[in-house]
mmCIF file of C-alpha atoms in Angstrom:
data_model
loop_
_atom_site.group_PDB
_atom_site.id
_atom_site.type_symbol
_atom_site.label_atom_id
_atom_site.label_comp_id
_atom_site.label_asym_id
_atom_site.label_seq_id
_atom_site.Cartn_x
_atom_site.Cartn_y
_atom_site.Cartn_z
ATOM 1 C CA UNK A 1183 -36.796 -9.037 -44.210
ATOM 2 C CA UNK A 1184 -36.600 -12.030 -41.838
ATOM 3 C CA UNK A 1185 -33.279 -13.228 -43.261
ATOM 4 C CA UNK A 1186 -31.788 -9.765 -42.766
ATOM 5 C CA UNK A 1187 -32.944 -9.710 -39.142
ATOM 6 C CA UNK A 1188 -31.419 -13.149 -38.523
ATOM 7 C CA UNK A 1189 -28.125 -12.047 -40.027
ATOM 8 C CA UNK A 1190 -28.074 -8.907 -37.894
ATOM 9 C CA UNK A 1191 -28.767 -10.946 -34.752
ATOM 10 C CA UNK A 1192 -25.838 -13.205 -35.620
ATOM 11 C CA UNK A 1193 -23.546 -10.207 -36.153
ATOM 12 C CA UNK A 1194 -24.574 -8.626 -32.864
ATOM 13 C CA UNK A 1195 -23.912 -11.907 -31.078
ATOM 14 C CA UNK A 1196 -20.394 -12.134 -32.495
ATOM 15 C CA UNK A 1197 -19.804 -8.477 -31.680
ATOM 16 C CA UNK A 1198 -20.777 -9.061 -28.065
ATOM 17 C CA UNK A 1199 -18.320 -11.924 -27.814
ATOM 18 C CA UNK A 1200 -15.519 -9.831 -29.249
ATOM 19 C CA UNK A 1201 -16.222 -6.871 -26.952
ATOM 20 C CA UNK A 1202 -16.481 -9.158 -23.948
ATOM 21 C CA UNK A 1203 -13.170 -10.853 -24.647
ATOM 22 C CA UNK A 1204 -11.403 -7.717 -25.859
ATOM 23 C CA UNK A 1205 -8.552 -8.897 -28.063
ATOM 24 C CA UNK A 1206 -8.718 -12.692 -28.295
ATOM 25 C CA UNK A 1207 -5.689 -14.440 -29.745
ATOM 26 C CA UNK A 1208 -5.348 -18.087 -28.921
ATOM 27 C CA UNK A 1209 -2.015 -19.115 -30.388
ATOM 28 C CA UNK A 1210 0.216 -21.989 -29.342
ATOM 29 C CA UNK A 1211 3.293 -23.514 -30.892
ATOM 30 C CA UNK A 1212 1.203 -26.450 -32.052
ATOM 31 C CA UNK A 1213 -1.517 -24.520 -33.862
ATOM 32 C CA UNK A 1214 -3.102 -21.128 -34.518
ATOM 33 C CA UNK A 1215 -6.773 -20.220 -34.560
ATOM 34 C CA UNK A 1216 -8.263 -17.020 -35.971
ATOM 35 C CA UNK A 1217 -11.736 -15.770 -36.825
ATOM 36 C CA UNK A 1218 -13.325 -13.021 -38.904
ATOM 37 C CA UNK A 1219 -16.832 -11.874 -39.672
ATOM 38 C CA UNK A 1220 -17.811 -9.280 -42.272
ATOM 39 C CA UNK A 1221 -21.245 -7.915 -43.053
ATOM 40 C CA UNK A 1222 -22.022 -5.349 -45.735
ATOM 41 C CA UNK A 1223 -25.233 -3.399 -46.065
ATOM 42 C CA UNK A 1224 -25.544 -1.908 -49.532
ATOM 43 C CA UNK A 1225 -28.048 0.393 -51.195
ATOM 44 C CA UNK A 1226 -28.265 1.903 -54.636
ATOM 45 C CA UNK A 1227 -30.624 4.680 -55.606
ATOM 46 C CA UNK A 1228 -33.011 4.590 -58.546
ATOM 47 C CA UNK A 1229 -31.515 5.579 -61.880
ATOM 48 C CA UNK A 1230 -32.559 6.211 -65.468
ATOM 49 C CA UNK A 1231 -32.698 3.259 -67.860
ATOM 50 C CA UNK A 1232 -34.132 3.282 -71.382
ATOM 51 C CA UNK A 1233 -34.623 -0.495 -71.135
ATOM 52 C CA UNK A 1234 -33.735 -3.464 -68.938
ATOM 53 C CA UNK A 1235 -33.079 -7.141 -69.568
ATOM 54 C CA UNK A 1236 -32.919 -10.436 -67.715
ATOM 55 C CA UNK A 1237 -29.497 -9.710 -66.183
ATOM 56 C CA UNK A 1238 -29.771 -5.949 -65.728
ATOM 57 C CA UNK A 1239 -29.003 -4.066 -62.576
ATOM 58 C CA UNK A 1240 -32.502 -3.086 -61.485
ATOM 59 C CA UNK A 1241 -33.084 0.624 -62.003
ATOM 60 C CA UNK A 1242 -35.359 0.926 -58.973
ATOM 61 C CA UNK A 1243 -33.818 1.569 -55.553
ATOM 62 C CA UNK A 1244 -32.466 -1.641 -53.999
ATOM 63 C CA UNK A 1245 -30.854 -2.732 -50.771
ATOM 64 C CA UNK A 1246 -29.121 -5.942 -49.729
ATOM 65 C CA UNK A 1247 -27.160 -7.417 -46.851
ATOM 66 C CA UNK A 1248 -24.309 -9.928 -47.077
ATOM 67 C CA UNK A 1249 -22.424 -11.859 -44.415
ATOM 68 C CA UNK A 1250 -19.298 -14.016 -44.286
ATOM 69 C CA UNK A 1251 -17.831 -15.601 -41.157
ATOM 70 C CA UNK A 1252 -14.583 -17.529 -41.423
ATOM 71 C CA UNK A 1253 -12.576 -19.728 -39.077
ATOM 72 C CA UNK A 1254 -8.858 -20.103 -39.859
ATOM 73 C CA UNK A 1255 -7.139 -23.125 -38.330
ATOM 74 C CA UNK A 1256 -3.440 -23.808 -39.026
ATOM 75 C CA UNK A 1257 -1.520 -26.773 -37.636
ATOM 76 C CA UNK A 1258 2.200 -27.480 -38.178
ATOM 77 C CA UNK A 1259 2.834 -31.120 -39.129
ATOM 78 C CA UNK A 1260 6.588 -31.497 -39.555
ATOM 79 C CA UNK A 1261 9.459 -29.192 -40.408
ATOM 80 C CA UNK A 1262 8.223 -26.628 -42.912
ATOM 81 C CA UNK A 1263 4.783 -28.272 -43.293
ATOM 82 C CA UNK A 1264 1.467 -26.651 -42.417
ATOM 83 C CA UNK A 1265 -2.095 -27.897 -42.712
ATOM 84 C CA UNK A 1266 -4.848 -25.297 -43.097
ATOM 85 C CA UNK A 1267 -8.559 -25.891 -42.588
ATOM 86 C CA UNK A 1268 -10.845 -22.970 -43.287
ATOM 87 C CA UNK A 1269 -14.626 -23.452 -42.863
ATOM 88 C CA UNK A 1270 -16.767 -20.487 -43.796
ATOM 89 C CA UNK A 1271 -20.346 -19.341 -43.359
ATOM 90 C CA UNK A 1272 -21.854 -17.099 -46.036
ATOM 91 C CA UNK A 1273 -25.324 -15.692 -46.397
ATOM 92 C CA UNK A 1274 -27.288 -12.755 -47.660
ATOM 93 C CA UNK A 1275 -27.154 -11.520 -51.226
ATOM 94 C CA UNK A 1276 -26.078 -8.775 -53.577
ATOM 95 C CA UNK A 1277 -28.452 -6.295 -55.173
ATOM 96 C CA UNK A 1278 -30.083 -7.646 -58.359
ATOM 97 C CA UNK A 1279 -28.729 -11.109 -57.400
ATOM 98 C CA UNK A 1280 -25.175 -9.855 -58.073
ATOM 99 C CA UNK A 1281 -25.933 -9.158 -61.747
ATOM 100 C CA UNK A 1282 -25.920 -6.162 -64.060
ATOM 101 C CA UNK A 1283 -22.331 -4.930 -63.651
ATOM 102 C CA UNK A 1284 -18.936 -6.027 -64.893
ATOM 103 C CA UNK A 1285 -17.386 -4.547 -61.763
ATOM 104 C CA UNK A 1286 -19.971 -5.633 -59.221
ATOM 105 C CA UNK A 1287 -20.201 -3.417 -56.160
ATOM 106 C CA UNK A 1288 -19.788 -5.934 -53.289
ATOM 107 C CA UNK A 1289 -16.763 -8.229 -53.239
ATOM 108 C CA UNK A 1290 -18.142 -10.158 -50.275
ATOM 109 C CA UNK A 1291 -21.186 -11.552 -52.043
ATOM 110 C CA UNK A 1292 -21.591 -14.362 -54.551
ATOM 111 C CA UNK A 1293 -23.767 -15.067 -57.589
ATOM 112 C CA UNK A 1294 -26.080 -17.322 -55.577
ATOM 113 C CA UNK A 1295 -29.824 -16.718 -55.492
ATOM 114 C CA UNK A 1296 -30.490 -18.291 -52.079
ATOM 115 C CA UNK A 1297 -29.834 -15.810 -49.255
ATOM 116 C CA UNK A 1298 -29.940 -18.471 -46.524
ATOM 117 C CA UNK A 1299 -26.643 -18.723 -44.580
ATOM 118 C CA UNK A 1300 -24.689 -21.842 -45.558
ATOM 119 C CA UNK A 1301 -21.567 -23.387 -44.041
ATOM 120 C CA UNK A 1302 -18.991 -24.864 -46.437
ATOM 121 C CA UNK A 1303 -15.289 -25.670 -46.595
ATOM 122 C CA UNK A 1304 -13.567 -22.703 -48.218
ATOM 123 C CA UNK A 1305 -9.970 -23.936 -47.946
ATOM 124 C CA UNK A 1306 -8.357 -27.228 -47.027
ATOM 125 C CA UNK A 1307 -4.709 -27.459 -48.002
ATOM 126 C CA UNK A 1308 -1.244 -28.705 -47.220
ATOM 127 C CA UNK A 1309 1.689 -26.294 -47.449
ATOM 128 C CA UNK A 1310 5.372 -27.252 -47.500
ATOM 129 C CA UNK A 1311 8.137 -24.640 -47.133
ATOM 130 C CA UNK A 1312 11.826 -25.067 -47.839
ATOM 131 C CA UNK A 1313 14.120 -22.289 -46.578
ATOM 132 C CA UNK A 1314 17.481 -22.759 -48.305
ATOM 133 C CA UNK A 1315 19.052 -19.580 -46.905
ATOM 134 C CA UNK A 1316 18.048 -16.009 -46.066
ATOM 135 C CA UNK A 1317 17.502 -15.121 -49.734
ATOM 136 C CA UNK A 1318 16.171 -18.327 -51.262
ATOM 137 C CA UNK A 1319 13.023 -20.279 -50.412
ATOM 138 C CA UNK A 1320 10.464 -22.565 -52.013
ATOM 139 C CA UNK A 1321 6.787 -22.971 -51.132
ATOM 140 C CA UNK A 1322 4.480 -25.702 -52.414
ATOM 141 C CA UNK A 1323 0.727 -25.867 -51.734
ATOM 142 C CA UNK A 1324 -1.774 -28.551 -52.650
ATOM 143 C CA UNK A 1325 -5.493 -28.637 -51.934
ATOM 144 C CA UNK A 1326 -8.530 -26.374 -52.071
ATOM 145 C CA UNK A 1327 -7.991 -22.613 -51.961
ATOM 146 C CA UNK A 1328 -8.537 -19.440 -53.952
ATOM 147 C CA UNK A 1329 -6.044 -18.517 -56.659
ATOM 148 C CA UNK A 1330 -6.367 -14.912 -55.483
ATOM 149 C CA UNK A 1331 -4.863 -16.072 -52.151
ATOM 150 C CA UNK A 1332 -1.499 -16.293 -53.912
ATOM 151 C CA UNK A 1333 -1.716 -14.337 -57.183
ATOM 152 C CA UNK A 1334 -2.388 -10.665 -57.955
ATOM 153 C CA UNK A 1335 -1.616 -9.594 -54.404
ATOM 154 C CA UNK A 1336 -1.715 -5.900 -53.609
ATOM 155 C CA UNK A 1337 -1.234 -4.154 -50.281
ATOM 156 C CA UNK A 1338 -3.949 -1.585 -50.970
ATOM 157 C CA UNK A 1339 -6.497 -3.150 -53.306
ATOM 158 C CA UNK A 1340 -7.100 -6.857 -52.765
ATOM 159 C CA UNK A 1341 -9.371 -7.463 -49.775
ATOM 160 C CA UNK A 1342 -13.058 -6.509 -49.806
ATOM 161 C CA UNK A 1343 -13.179 -7.094 -46.046
ATOM 162 C CA UNK A 1344 -10.931 -4.127 -45.291
ATOM 163 C CA UNK A 1345 -10.258 -2.214 -48.536
ATOM 164 C CA UNK A 1346 -12.230 -1.474 -51.720
ATOM 165 C CA UNK A 1347 -15.488 -3.368 -52.293
ATOM 166 C CA UNK A 1348 -15.736 -3.377 -56.077
ATOM 167 C CA UNK A 1349 -14.857 -6.624 -57.861
ATOM 168 C CA UNK A 1350 -12.680 -4.857 -60.422
ATOM 169 C CA UNK A 1351 -10.633 -3.269 -57.623
ATOM 170 C CA UNK A 1352 -10.067 -6.314 -55.442
ATOM 171 C CA UNK A 1353 -8.540 -8.322 -58.352
ATOM 172 C CA UNK A 1354 -7.546 -7.786 -61.977
ATOM 173 C CA UNK A 1355 -10.912 -7.421 -63.694
ATOM 174 C CA UNK A 1356 -9.941 -9.319 -66.860
ATOM 175 C CA UNK A 1357 -8.335 -12.199 -64.933
ATOM 176 C CA UNK A 1358 -10.977 -14.910 -65.408
ATOM 177 C CA UNK A 1359 -9.388 -17.024 -62.685
ATOM 178 C CA UNK A 1360 -10.530 -20.610 -62.164
ATOM 179 C CA UNK A 1361 -12.944 -20.826 -59.240
ATOM 180 C CA UNK A 1362 -16.296 -22.193 -58.218
ATOM 181 C CA UNK A 1363 -19.196 -19.833 -57.492
ATOM 182 C CA UNK A 1364 -17.710 -18.942 -54.097
ATOM 183 C CA UNK A 1365 -14.209 -18.299 -55.406
ATOM 184 C CA UNK A 1366 -12.316 -21.536 -54.632
ATOM 185 C CA UNK A 1367 -10.744 -24.329 -56.671
ATOM 186 C CA UNK A 1368 -8.534 -27.426 -56.344
ATOM 187 C CA UNK A 1369 -4.958 -26.663 -57.332
ATOM 188 C CA UNK A 1370 -1.237 -27.249 -57.065
ATOM 189 C CA UNK A 1371 0.754 -24.076 -56.392
ATOM 190 C CA UNK A 1372 4.462 -23.353 -56.097
ATOM 191 C CA UNK A 1373 6.444 -20.199 -55.367
ATOM 192 C CA UNK A 1374 10.215 -19.727 -55.603
ATOM 193 C CA UNK A 1375 11.728 -16.667 -53.932
ATOM 194 C CA UNK A 1376 15.272 -15.487 -54.606
ATOM 195 C CA UNK A 1377 16.546 -12.140 -53.341
ATOM 196 C CA UNK A 1378 13.920 -9.546 -54.345
ATOM 197 C CA UNK A 1379 12.313 -11.741 -56.993
ATOM 198 C CA UNK A 1380 9.519 -14.287 -56.796
ATOM 199 C CA UNK A 1381 8.098 -16.543 -59.479
ATOM 200 C CA UNK A 1382 4.925 -18.481 -58.804
ATOM 201 C CA UNK A 1383 2.742 -20.861 -60.784
ATOM 202 C CA UNK A 1384 -0.440 -22.878 -60.311
ATOM 203 C CA UNK A 1385 -2.228 -25.659 -62.133
ATOM 204 C CA UNK A 1386 -5.884 -25.774 -61.160
ATOM 205 C CA UNK A 1387 -9.320 -27.218 -61.864
ATOM 206 C CA UNK A 1388 -12.006 -25.291 -63.749
ATOM 207 C CA UNK A 1389 -15.745 -25.072 -62.978
ATOM 208 C CA UNK A 1390 -17.707 -27.783 -64.786
ATOM 209 C CA UNK A 1391 -19.962 -25.020 -66.180
ATOM 210 C CA UNK A 1392 -19.820 -21.223 -66.270
ATOM 211 C CA UNK A 1393 -20.262 -19.832 -62.767
ATOM 212 C CA UNK A 1394 -20.712 -23.402 -61.533
ATOM 213 C CA UNK A 1395 -20.473 -24.684 -57.927
ATOM 214 C CA UNK A 1396 -18.266 -27.683 -58.808
ATOM 215 C CA UNK A 1397 -14.780 -27.886 -60.308
ATOM 216 C CA UNK A 1398 -13.070 -30.646 -62.272
ATOM 217 C CA UNK A 1399 -9.653 -31.196 -63.776
ATOM 218 C CA UNK A 1400 -8.829 -32.677 -67.170
ATOM 219 C CA UNK A 1401 -5.435 -32.328 -68.868
ATOM 220 C CA UNK A 1402 -6.940 -31.584 -72.302
ATOM 221 C CA UNK A 1403 -10.456 -30.332 -71.620
ATOM 222 C CA UNK A 1404 -10.576 -28.436 -68.330
ATOM 223 C CA UNK A 1405 -7.723 -26.739 -66.475
ATOM 224 C CA UNK A 1406 -6.077 -23.409 -65.792
ATOM 225 C CA UNK A 1407 -2.419 -22.389 -65.751
ATOM 226 C CA UNK A 1408 -1.321 -19.197 -63.988
ATOM 227 C CA UNK A 1409 2.241 -17.828 -63.859
ATOM 228 C CA UNK A 1410 3.295 -14.637 -62.104
ATOM 229 C CA UNK A 1411 6.657 -12.897 -61.709
ATOM 230 C CA UNK A 1412 7.131 -10.411 -58.878
ATOM 231 C CA UNK A 1413 9.916 -7.877 -58.293
ATOM 232 C CA UNK A 1414 10.341 -5.869 -55.101
ATOM 233 C CA UNK A 1415 12.254 -2.582 -55.288
ATOM 234 C CA UNK A 1416 13.619 -0.935 -52.134
ATOM 235 C CA UNK A 1417 14.507 2.756 -52.057
ATOM 236 C CA UNK A 1418 16.992 4.601 -49.866
ATOM 237 C CA UNK A 1419 14.267 6.466 -47.982
ATOM 238 C CA UNK A 1420 12.721 3.110 -46.975
ATOM 239 C CA UNK A 1421 9.955 3.440 -49.548
ATOM 240 C CA UNK A 1422 9.138 0.301 -51.475
ATOM 241 C CA UNK A 1423 7.608 -0.646 -54.814
ATOM 242 C CA UNK A 1424 6.353 -4.022 -56.038
ATOM 243 C CA UNK A 1425 5.655 -4.956 -59.661
ATOM 244 C CA UNK A 1426 3.842 -8.159 -60.646
ATOM 245 C CA UNK A 1427 3.291 -9.561 -64.147
ATOM 246 C CA UNK A 1428 0.643 -12.285 -64.460
ATOM 247 C CA UNK A 1429 -0.166 -14.528 -67.399
ATOM 248 C CA UNK A 1430 -2.932 -17.113 -67.562
ATOM 249 C CA UNK A 1431 -4.335 -19.751 -69.896
ATOM 250 C CA UNK A 1432 -7.744 -21.334 -69.273
ATOM 251 C CA UNK A 1433 -9.191 -24.407 -70.959
ATOM 252 C CA UNK A 1434 -12.912 -25.143 -70.533
ATOM 253 C CA UNK A 1435 -16.024 -26.222 -72.421
ATOM 254 C CA UNK A 1436 -16.891 -22.593 -73.098
ATOM 255 C CA UNK A 1437 -19.080 -21.028 -75.741
ATOM 256 C CA UNK A 1438 -17.747 -18.790 -78.527
ATOM 257 C CA UNK A 1439 -19.120 -15.271 -79.020
ATOM 258 C CA UNK A 1440 -18.618 -15.115 -82.791
ATOM 259 C CA UNK A 1441 -20.395 -18.437 -83.281
ATOM 260 C CA UNK A 1442 -23.258 -17.338 -81.059
ATOM 261 C CA UNK A 1443 -23.541 -14.053 -82.979
ATOM 262 C CA UNK A 1444 -23.560 -15.773 -86.388
ATOM 263 C CA UNK A 1445 -25.825 -18.722 -85.681
ATOM 264 C CA UNK A 1446 -28.980 -17.753 -83.860
ATOM 265 C CA UNK A 1447 -32.681 -17.350 -84.297
ATOM 266 C CA UNK A 1448 -34.219 -14.656 -82.138
ATOM 267 C CA UNK A 1449 -31.693 -14.150 -79.317
ATOM 268 C CA UNK A 1450 -28.138 -15.567 -79.389
ATOM 269 C CA UNK A 1451 -27.341 -18.127 -76.706
ATOM 270 C CA UNK A 1452 -23.690 -18.593 -75.821
ATOM 271 C CA UNK A 1453 -24.423 -21.906 -74.095
ATOM 272 C CA UNK A 1454 -25.512 -23.473 -77.424
ATOM 273 C CA UNK A 1455 -21.977 -23.076 -78.816
ATOM 274 C CA UNK A 1456 -20.057 -24.683 -75.974
ATOM 275 C CA UNK A 1457 -17.326 -27.142 -76.960
ATOM 276 C CA UNK A 1458 -14.528 -28.896 -75.094
ATOM 277 C CA UNK A 1459 -11.027 -27.486 -75.213
ATOM 278 C CA UNK A 1460 -11.873 -23.817 -75.711
ATOM 279 C CA UNK A 1461 -9.118 -21.516 -74.440
ATOM 280 C CA UNK A 1462 -8.784 -18.071 -72.956
ATOM 281 C CA UNK A 1463 -5.475 -16.205 -72.669
ATOM 282 C CA UNK A 1464 -4.777 -13.136 -70.584
ATOM 283 C CA UNK A 1465 -2.143 -10.828 -69.123
ATOM 284 C CA UNK A 1466 -2.099 -8.498 -66.146
ATOM 285 C CA UNK A 1467 0.283 -5.907 -64.725
ATOM 286 C CA UNK A 1468 -0.007 -4.986 -61.051
ATOM 287 C CA UNK A 1469 2.087 -2.267 -59.363
ATOM 288 C CA UNK A 1470 2.134 -0.651 -55.936
ATOM 289 C CA UNK A 1471 4.221 1.992 -54.182
ATOM 290 C CA UNK A 1472 4.478 2.353 -50.392
ATOM 291 C CA UNK A 1473 5.598 5.602 -48.772
ATOM 292 C CA UNK A 1474 6.772 4.694 -45.262
ATOM 293 C CA UNK A 1475 3.681 3.792 -43.218
ATOM 294 C CA UNK A 1476 1.688 6.844 -44.326
ATOM 295 C CA UNK A 1477 0.242 6.168 -47.766
ATOM 296 C CA UNK A 1478 0.399 3.901 -50.770
ATOM 297 C CA UNK A 1479 -0.610 4.018 -54.420
ATOM 298 C CA UNK A 1480 -1.503 1.214 -56.810
ATOM 299 C CA UNK A 1481 -2.442 0.490 -60.399
ATOM 300 C CA UNK A 1482 -3.505 -2.527 -62.435
ATOM 301 C CA UNK A 1483 -3.877 -3.230 -66.154
ATOM 302 C CA UNK A 1484 -5.440 -6.496 -67.354
ATOM 303 C CA UNK A 1485 -6.575 -8.040 -70.639
ATOM 304 C CA UNK A 1486 -7.980 -11.295 -71.970
ATOM 305 C CA UNK A 1487 -8.636 -12.228 -75.608
ATOM 306 C CA UNK A 1488 -12.436 -12.079 -75.105
ATOM 307 C CA UNK A 1489 -13.177 -14.664 -77.820
ATOM 308 C CA UNK A 1490 -14.775 -17.294 -75.649
ATOM 309 C CA UNK A 1491 -17.315 -17.187 -72.877
ATOM 310 C CA UNK A 1492 -16.512 -15.725 -69.470
ATOM 311 C CA UNK A 1493 -16.248 -18.795 -67.274
ATOM 312 C CA UNK A 1494 -15.565 -18.049 -63.630
ATOM 313 C CA UNK A 1495 -14.952 -14.479 -62.418
ATOM 314 C CA UNK A 1496 -16.815 -11.658 -64.128
ATOM 315 C CA UNK A 1497 -17.634 -10.265 -67.569
ATOM 316 C CA UNK A 1498 -14.650 -7.966 -68.057
ATOM 317 C CA UNK A 1499 -12.236 -8.354 -70.993
ATOM 318 C CA UNK A 1500 -10.083 -5.267 -70.388
ATOM 319 C CA UNK A 1501 -9.600 -3.279 -67.209
ATOM 320 C CA UNK A 1502 -7.495 -0.407 -65.878
ATOM 321 C CA UNK A 1503 -7.504 0.710 -62.240
ATOM 322 C CA UNK A 1504 -5.581 3.183 -60.086
ATOM 323 C CA UNK A 1505 -5.934 4.488 -56.577
ATOM 324 C CA UNK A 1506 -4.422 5.685 -53.341
ATOM 325 C CA UNK A 1507 -4.737 4.421 -49.788
ATOM 326 C CA UNK A 1508 -4.072 6.630 -46.754
ATOM 327 C CA UNK A 1509 -3.050 5.401 -43.314
ATOM 328 C CA UNK A 1510 -4.719 6.889 -40.234
ATOM 329 C CA UNK A 1511 -1.334 7.723 -38.743
ATOM 330 C CA UNK A 1512 -1.409 10.811 -40.948
ATOM 331 C CA UNK A 1513 -4.255 12.254 -38.827
ATOM 332 C CA UNK A 1514 -3.431 10.622 -35.460
ATOM 333 C CA UNK A 1515 -5.825 7.685 -35.948
ATOM 334 C CA UNK A 1516 -3.301 4.839 -36.037
ATOM 335 C CA UNK A 1517 -5.716 2.040 -36.927
ATOM 336 C CA UNK A 1518 -7.973 3.957 -39.332
ATOM 337 C CA UNK A 1519 -7.581 4.107 -43.100
ATOM 338 C CA UNK A 1520 -9.123 5.591 -46.214
ATOM 339 C CA UNK A 1521 -8.901 5.086 -49.947
ATOM 340 C CA UNK A 1522 -10.110 6.350 -53.292
ATOM 341 C CA UNK A 1523 -9.778 4.542 -56.621
ATOM 342 C CA UNK A 1524 -10.930 4.536 -60.230
ATOM 343 C CA UNK A 1525 -11.689 1.591 -62.531
ATOM 344 C CA UNK A 1526 -12.445 1.445 -66.248
ATOM 345 C CA UNK A 1527 -13.745 -1.863 -67.635
ATOM 346 C CA UNK A 1528 -14.379 -2.965 -71.220
ATOM 347 C CA UNK A 1529 -15.560 -5.838 -73.435
ATOM 348 C CA UNK A 1530 -14.072 -7.395 -76.565
ATOM 349 C CA UNK A 1531 -15.758 -6.547 -79.902
ATOM 350 C CA UNK A 1532 -17.359 -10.013 -80.147
ATOM 351 C CA UNK A 1533 -18.603 -9.798 -76.564
ATOM 352 C CA UNK A 1534 -20.082 -6.342 -77.246
ATOM 353 C CA UNK A 1535 -21.929 -7.631 -80.316
ATOM 354 C CA UNK A 1536 -23.326 -10.570 -78.376
ATOM 355 C CA UNK A 1537 -24.758 -8.212 -75.752
ATOM 356 C CA UNK A 1538 -26.120 -5.856 -78.422
ATOM 357 C CA UNK A 1539 -28.043 -8.718 -80.021
ATOM 358 C CA UNK A 1540 -29.702 -9.457 -76.688
ATOM 359 C CA UNK A 1541 -27.470 -12.280 -75.479
ATOM 360 C CA UNK A 1542 -26.980 -12.986 -71.776
ATOM 361 C CA UNK A 1543 -23.879 -13.998 -69.878
ATOM 362 C CA UNK A 1544 -24.027 -14.979 -66.224
ATOM 363 C CA UNK A 1545 -23.353 -11.399 -65.082
ATOM 364 C CA UNK A 1546 -24.790 -8.972 -67.643
ATOM 365 C CA UNK A 1547 -27.549 -8.794 -70.242
ATOM 366 C CA UNK A 1548 -29.723 -5.710 -70.792
ATOM 367 C CA UNK A 1549 -31.476 -7.024 -73.912
ATOM 368 C CA UNK A 1550 -29.590 -4.458 -75.995
ATOM 369 C CA UNK A 1551 -26.355 -2.484 -75.709
ATOM 370 C CA UNK A 1552 -25.259 1.047 -76.518
ATOM 371 C CA UNK A 1553 -21.652 0.291 -75.665
ATOM 372 C CA UNK A 1554 -19.520 2.432 -73.413
ATOM 373 C CA UNK A 1555 -16.737 1.553 -71.008
ATOM 374 C CA UNK A 1556 -17.951 0.926 -67.485
ATOM 375 C CA UNK A 1557 -16.365 3.571 -65.225
ATOM 376 C CA UNK A 1558 -16.276 3.302 -61.452
ATOM 377 C CA UNK A 1559 -15.107 5.648 -58.705
ATOM 378 C CA UNK A 1560 -14.994 4.265 -55.168
ATOM 379 C CA UNK A 1561 -14.073 5.876 -51.854
ATOM 380 C CA UNK A 1562 -14.137 4.440 -48.324
ATOM 381 C CA UNK A 1563 -13.137 5.236 -44.759
ATOM 382 C CA UNK A 1564 -12.374 2.532 -42.185
ATOM 383 C CA UNK A 1565 -13.034 3.575 -38.605
ATOM 384 C CA UNK A 1566 -11.475 1.392 -35.912
ATOM 385 C CA UNK A 1567 -13.807 1.149 -32.909
ATOM 386 C CA UNK A 1568 -11.740 1.896 -29.769
ATOM 387 C CA UNK A 1569 -10.866 -1.019 -27.475
ATOM 388 C CA UNK A 1570 -12.248 -3.628 -29.853
ATOM 389 C CA UNK A 1571 -11.380 -5.655 -32.931
ATOM 390 C CA UNK A 1572 -14.150 -4.018 -34.956
ATOM 391 C CA UNK A 1573 -13.953 -1.647 -37.899
ATOM 392 C CA UNK A 1574 -16.856 0.209 -39.500
ATOM 393 C CA UNK A 1575 -16.383 1.399 -43.075
ATOM 394 C CA UNK A 1576 -18.762 3.673 -44.964
ATOM 395 C CA UNK A 1577 -18.238 3.304 -48.713
ATOM 396 C CA UNK A 1578 -19.454 5.171 -51.800
ATOM 397 C CA UNK A 1579 -19.328 4.091 -55.454
ATOM 398 C CA UNK A 1580 -20.343 6.084 -58.517
ATOM 399 C CA UNK A 1581 -20.782 3.904 -61.614
ATOM 400 C CA UNK A 1582 -21.151 5.267 -65.160
ATOM 401 C CA UNK A 1583 -22.462 2.995 -67.955
ATOM 402 C CA UNK A 1584 -23.429 0.072 -65.681
ATOM 403 C CA UNK A 1585 -23.101 -3.155 -67.644
ATOM 404 C CA UNK A 1586 -21.243 -1.171 -70.371
ATOM 405 C CA UNK A 1587 -24.480 0.509 -71.423
ATOM 406 C CA UNK A 1588 -24.727 4.247 -72.172
ATOM 407 C CA UNK A 1589 -28.519 3.918 -72.137
ATOM 408 C CA UNK A 1590 -28.528 3.120 -68.412
ATOM 409 C CA UNK A 1591 -27.271 4.951 -65.343
ATOM 410 C CA UNK A 1592 -25.270 6.452 -63.827
ATOM 411 C CA UNK A 1593 -25.921 4.830 -60.438
ATOM 412 C CA UNK A 1594 -24.895 5.661 -56.864
ATOM 413 C CA UNK A 1595 -24.007 2.908 -54.375
ATOM 414 C CA UNK A 1596 -23.868 3.523 -50.619
ATOM 415 C CA UNK A 1597 -22.493 0.851 -48.289
ATOM 416 C CA UNK A 1598 -21.668 0.237 -44.655
ATOM 417 C CA UNK A 1599 -19.212 -2.546 -43.834
ATOM 418 C CA UNK A 1600 -18.923 -4.189 -40.425
ATOM 419 C CA UNK A 1601 -15.741 -6.218 -39.881
ATOM 420 C CA UNK A 1602 -14.441 -7.985 -36.780
ATOM 421 C CA UNK A 1603 -11.521 -10.354 -36.320
ATOM 422 C CA UNK A 1604 -9.350 -11.983 -33.701
#
């Protein structure tokens, strides 16, 4: 209870500053400075469960509070070059220590047991841009950042600070992208834009262990390659569509589900089968359609081979999502917004069997499994507080077969998101 009170005091302090200064934007030609803070209170009601395991979503009522505060500092260095430093404070926790779901319900929390607020360096990078002409450009980035900063972008379903909260809606669920526990890695990224096409690629470090805090790079044993092609389509009525195709290949010292299922005494343990050089391949399709500045629709399909252990993001091997986002201009609330979306997540056959035998990953593990696809419906409304930089967003999620288990759930999640930025 004390940690929640401290977090609330911090939020109220920041809120007072923002109200007092109205809209603060300190930008000069030499640098830019921005700030955001997001806090999410989340509650889920009690639900039926025939059994529970070490990594289950607890079937008693739970509540949790999370907080992130981020400072964005950009400084131009020379023509086309930009240095970014991005310290972040994060604290609080997710319900059930962010376990028990493939599509976890709060995209602003991490799989870290300690709720104490901690300051760390989220991003520190150097960006170089080359503008050849109006239709051709090249961007190169080197340093520490999140792969989701550049890949799998979507105007309506990509940011848990202002859009949908569920993990499988903010990114492709089956994209096991290289990242430490907080979502960042060391990488080299490049993007080439020509006319309405873009092609981007990244070579990045992998966590040294599944869901680990540290990353390391090794040409043969530990790395990730991501390639994405993007096509923008403009229509005569000024509507716009964007299609993105992503492919990835991960190499890490991961365990193998079939080996764990075949060679165990008692309960299978994926960690006992880990070996250097294990791979994971995946594909994802991401599409969005924008109708003027009134509404937009989106959909994603993603898949990974599901043979080897989930290493960085979440335990989803197949995922399909779709949704719609409405702009407040439609009802004379210019800065408000609302959205509703659906997600369906699944596991590979080997991954299912591992869970059925009682095995645990770092996200799920009920001690048994009566398999069913995990289905999620989420709806939110973002209310812009007048004369401030604050938005308040009530959010509701209904989750069927939590952790892919027909013997548990369904469960209702209720959330309130506080977000401020300048």
